[in-house]
Short mmCIF file of N, CA and C in Angstrom, two decimals:
data_model
loop_
_atom_site.label_atom_id
_atom_site.label_comp_id
_atom_site.label_asym_id
_atom_site.label_seq_id
_atom_site.Cartn_x
_atom_site.Cartn_y
_atom_site.Cartn_z
N MET A 23 0.85 -1.17 0.00
CA MET A 23 0.00 0.00 0.00
C MET A 23 0.89 1.23 0.00
N TYR A 24 0.37 2.30 -0.50
CA TYR A 24 1.17 3.51 -0.57
C TYR A 24 0.26 4.73 -0.54
N GLY A 25 0.86 5.83 -0.28
CA GLY A 25 0.18 7.12 -0.33
C GLY A 25 1.21 8.14 -0.74
N TRP A 26 0.86 9.39 -0.65
CA TRP A 26 1.79 10.44 -1.03
C TRP A 26 2.90 10.60 -0.01
N ASP A 27 2.67 10.18 1.24
CA ASP A 27 3.65 10.41 2.30
C ASP A 27 4.20 9.14 2.94
N ASP A 28 3.64 7.98 2.60
CA ASP A 28 4.12 6.77 3.27
C ASP A 28 3.78 5.52 2.46
N VAL A 29 4.43 4.44 2.82
CA VAL A 29 4.16 3.12 2.27
C VAL A 29 4.08 2.16 3.44
N ASP A 30 3.37 1.07 3.25
CA ASP A 30 3.36 0.03 4.26
C ASP A 30 3.07 -1.30 3.59
N TYR A 31 3.36 -2.35 4.31
CA TYR A 31 3.17 -3.70 3.80
C TYR A 31 1.77 -4.17 4.18
N TYR A 32 1.07 -4.76 3.23
CA TYR A 32 -0.26 -5.28 3.49
C TYR A 32 -0.41 -6.57 2.72
N ASP A 33 -0.77 -7.63 3.39
CA ASP A 33 -0.93 -8.94 2.76
C ASP A 33 -2.40 -9.32 2.82
N GLU A 34 -3.08 -9.26 1.67
CA GLU A 34 -4.50 -9.57 1.61
C GLU A 34 -4.80 -10.99 2.03
N ARG A 35 -3.85 -11.89 1.89
CA ARG A 35 -4.07 -13.28 2.28
C ARG A 35 -4.35 -13.39 3.76
N GLU A 36 -3.88 -12.45 4.55
CA GLU A 36 -4.09 -12.51 6.00
C GLU A 36 -5.53 -12.20 6.38
N GLU A 37 -6.30 -11.61 5.48
CA GLU A 37 -7.70 -11.31 5.75
C GLU A 37 -8.60 -12.52 5.50
N GLU A 38 -8.13 -13.48 4.73
CA GLU A 38 -8.96 -14.61 4.32
C GLU A 38 -9.48 -15.41 5.49
N GLY A 39 -8.74 -15.44 6.57
CA GLY A 39 -9.15 -16.23 7.72
C GLY A 39 -10.26 -15.60 8.54
N GLY A 40 -10.64 -14.37 8.24
CA GLY A 40 -11.66 -13.72 9.06
C GLY A 40 -11.02 -13.11 10.28
N GLY A 41 -11.13 -13.65 11.39
CA GLY A 41 -10.44 -13.26 12.62
C GLY A 41 -10.17 -11.79 12.81
N GLU A 42 -9.29 -11.52 13.76
CA GLU A 42 -8.98 -10.15 14.11
C GLU A 42 -7.72 -9.64 13.42
N GLU A 43 -7.10 -10.45 12.60
CA GLU A 43 -5.89 -10.02 11.90
C GLU A 43 -6.25 -8.88 10.95
N ASP A 44 -5.42 -7.88 10.88
CA ASP A 44 -5.71 -6.74 10.02
C ASP A 44 -4.85 -6.71 8.76
N GLY A 45 -4.02 -7.74 8.53
CA GLY A 45 -3.22 -7.80 7.32
C GLY A 45 -1.94 -6.99 7.39
N TYR A 46 -1.60 -6.43 8.54
CA TYR A 46 -0.41 -5.58 8.64
C TYR A 46 0.74 -6.24 9.37
N ASP A 47 0.73 -7.54 9.50
CA ASP A 47 1.86 -8.22 10.12
C ASP A 47 3.08 -8.07 9.23
N PRO A 48 4.27 -8.04 9.82
CA PRO A 48 5.49 -7.93 8.99
C PRO A 48 5.57 -9.09 8.01
N CYS A 49 6.10 -8.82 6.85
CA CYS A 49 6.26 -9.84 5.83
C CYS A 49 7.14 -10.96 6.38
N PRO A 50 6.69 -12.19 6.32
CA PRO A 50 7.50 -13.29 6.86
C PRO A 50 8.80 -13.52 6.09
N ARG A 51 8.90 -13.04 4.87
CA ARG A 51 10.11 -13.24 4.07
C ARG A 51 11.04 -12.04 4.13
N ASN A 52 10.73 -11.05 4.98
CA ASN A 52 11.56 -9.87 5.08
C ASN A 52 13.01 -10.19 5.44
N PRO A 53 13.26 -11.06 6.41
CA PRO A 53 14.67 -11.38 6.71
C PRO A 53 15.41 -11.97 5.51
N ALA A 54 14.74 -12.81 4.72
CA ALA A 54 15.38 -13.39 3.53
C ALA A 54 15.66 -12.30 2.49
N PHE A 55 14.72 -11.36 2.34
CA PHE A 55 14.94 -10.26 1.40
C PHE A 55 16.12 -9.41 1.84
N ARG A 56 16.20 -9.10 3.13
CA ARG A 56 17.30 -8.28 3.64
C ARG A 56 18.64 -8.98 3.44
N ALA A 57 18.67 -10.29 3.66
CA ALA A 57 19.91 -11.05 3.45
C ALA A 57 20.30 -11.03 1.97
N TRP A 58 19.33 -11.22 1.08
CA TRP A 58 19.59 -11.18 -0.37
C TRP A 58 20.13 -9.81 -0.78
N LEU A 59 19.51 -8.75 -0.28
CA LEU A 59 19.93 -7.40 -0.62
C LEU A 59 21.37 -7.15 -0.17
N ARG A 60 21.69 -7.62 1.03
CA ARG A 60 23.04 -7.44 1.59
C ARG A 60 24.06 -8.25 0.79
N GLU A 61 23.74 -9.54 0.53
CA GLU A 61 24.69 -10.42 -0.15
C GLU A 61 24.85 -10.07 -1.63
N ARG A 62 23.78 -9.75 -2.28
CA ARG A 62 23.82 -9.50 -3.72
C ARG A 62 24.35 -8.11 -4.08
N PHE A 63 23.96 -7.11 -3.29
CA PHE A 63 24.29 -5.73 -3.65
C PHE A 63 25.10 -4.98 -2.59
N GLY A 64 25.34 -5.61 -1.45
CA GLY A 64 26.08 -4.94 -0.39
C GLY A 64 25.30 -3.78 0.23
N LEU A 65 23.96 -3.87 0.20
CA LEU A 65 23.11 -2.80 0.73
C LEU A 65 22.34 -3.25 1.94
N GLU A 66 22.03 -2.32 2.79
CA GLU A 66 21.14 -2.56 3.93
C GLU A 66 19.79 -1.93 3.60
N ALA A 67 18.72 -2.60 3.96
CA ALA A 67 17.38 -2.05 3.75
C ALA A 67 17.20 -0.82 4.62
N ALA A 68 16.44 0.13 4.13
CA ALA A 68 16.16 1.34 4.89
C ALA A 68 15.38 0.98 6.15
N GLU A 69 15.78 1.53 7.28
CA GLU A 69 15.04 1.29 8.50
C GLU A 69 13.68 1.97 8.47
N ASP A 70 13.62 3.15 7.85
CA ASP A 70 12.35 3.85 7.70
C ASP A 70 12.16 4.22 6.23
N PRO A 71 11.54 3.33 5.43
CA PRO A 71 11.37 3.62 4.02
C PRO A 71 10.52 4.87 3.77
N ASN A 72 9.72 5.25 4.75
CA ASN A 72 8.89 6.44 4.57
C ASN A 72 9.72 7.71 4.47
N GLU A 73 10.92 7.72 5.03
CA GLU A 73 11.80 8.87 4.86
C GLU A 73 12.15 9.04 3.39
N ILE A 74 12.37 7.93 2.69
CA ILE A 74 12.69 7.97 1.26
C ILE A 74 11.48 8.45 0.47
N VAL A 75 10.30 7.95 0.83
CA VAL A 75 9.07 8.35 0.14
C VAL A 75 8.83 9.84 0.31
N ARG A 76 9.00 10.35 1.52
CA ARG A 76 8.78 11.78 1.77
C ARG A 76 9.81 12.63 1.02
N ALA A 77 11.06 12.21 1.01
CA ALA A 77 12.09 12.96 0.30
C ALA A 77 11.82 12.97 -1.21
N ALA A 78 11.43 11.82 -1.75
CA ALA A 78 11.12 11.75 -3.17
C ALA A 78 9.90 12.61 -3.50
N GLY A 79 8.91 12.59 -2.62
CA GLY A 79 7.73 13.41 -2.83
C GLY A 79 8.05 14.89 -2.80
N ALA A 80 8.92 15.28 -1.88
CA ALA A 80 9.30 16.69 -1.78
C ALA A 80 10.06 17.13 -3.04
N GLU A 81 10.90 16.24 -3.56
CA GLU A 81 11.71 16.60 -4.73
C GLU A 81 10.94 16.46 -6.04
N LEU A 82 10.14 15.40 -6.16
CA LEU A 82 9.55 15.06 -7.46
C LEU A 82 8.02 15.05 -7.48
N GLY A 83 7.39 15.34 -6.35
CA GLY A 83 5.93 15.23 -6.25
C GLY A 83 5.18 16.09 -7.24
N ASP A 84 5.56 17.35 -7.40
CA ASP A 84 4.86 18.23 -8.33
C ASP A 84 5.01 17.76 -9.76
N ALA A 85 6.21 17.36 -10.13
CA ALA A 85 6.44 16.87 -11.50
C ALA A 85 5.66 15.57 -11.74
N PHE A 86 5.63 14.69 -10.76
CA PHE A 86 4.88 13.44 -10.91
C PHE A 86 3.39 13.72 -11.04
N ALA A 87 2.86 14.62 -10.19
CA ALA A 87 1.44 14.96 -10.24
C ALA A 87 1.08 15.57 -11.59
N ALA A 88 1.95 16.42 -12.12
CA ALA A 88 1.69 17.03 -13.42
C ALA A 88 1.67 15.98 -14.53
N TRP A 89 2.51 14.97 -14.42
CA TRP A 89 2.57 13.92 -15.42
C TRP A 89 1.39 12.96 -15.29
N ILE A 90 1.11 12.48 -14.07
CA ILE A 90 0.09 11.44 -13.89
C ILE A 90 -1.32 12.01 -13.88
N GLY A 91 -1.48 13.26 -13.47
CA GLY A 91 -2.80 13.86 -13.36
C GLY A 91 -3.68 13.72 -14.59
N PRO A 92 -3.19 14.07 -15.79
CA PRO A 92 -4.02 13.91 -16.99
C PRO A 92 -4.34 12.45 -17.31
N LEU A 93 -3.48 11.55 -16.91
CA LEU A 93 -3.70 10.13 -17.19
C LEU A 93 -4.62 9.47 -16.18
N VAL A 94 -4.42 9.80 -14.89
CA VAL A 94 -5.18 9.20 -13.80
C VAL A 94 -5.56 10.30 -12.82
N PRO A 95 -6.62 11.05 -13.10
CA PRO A 95 -6.99 12.18 -12.24
C PRO A 95 -7.19 11.80 -10.78
N ASP A 96 -7.72 10.61 -10.53
CA ASP A 96 -7.94 10.19 -9.14
C ASP A 96 -6.64 10.03 -8.37
N ALA A 97 -5.54 9.83 -9.07
CA ALA A 97 -4.25 9.64 -8.41
C ALA A 97 -3.80 10.91 -7.71
N VAL A 98 -4.19 12.07 -8.21
CA VAL A 98 -3.76 13.33 -7.59
C VAL A 98 -4.86 13.99 -6.78
N ALA A 99 -6.07 13.45 -6.85
CA ALA A 99 -7.21 14.06 -6.15
C ALA A 99 -6.97 14.11 -4.64
N GLY A 100 -6.37 13.08 -4.07
CA GLY A 100 -6.16 13.02 -2.63
C GLY A 100 -4.80 13.51 -2.18
N ARG A 101 -4.06 14.11 -3.08
CA ARG A 101 -2.71 14.54 -2.77
C ARG A 101 -2.72 15.74 -1.83
N GLY A 102 -1.95 15.60 -0.76
CA GLY A 102 -1.77 16.73 0.16
C GLY A 102 -0.68 17.64 -0.36
N THR A 103 -0.29 18.57 0.44
CA THR A 103 0.80 19.46 0.02
C THR A 103 2.10 18.70 0.08
N ALA A 104 2.94 18.92 -0.89
CA ALA A 104 4.23 18.21 -0.96
C ALA A 104 5.28 18.94 -0.18
#
């Protein structure tokens, strides 16, 4: 899931059971992804990916909105200030 200011992990499969699960449990394969990223590229995953999303939005948000707006008007309808 994503928005103009943040992203988060959501697994729709977790809703199938009904129950009280809200689908926001950490991805069970996250440790494997982090190990792959480290071994393959020598990178560490961002501790707060939302910092990257906010920085990208501040730098590129207006240009992205100008580009996507004519194609997908609903994409920019809920956009807050960048």
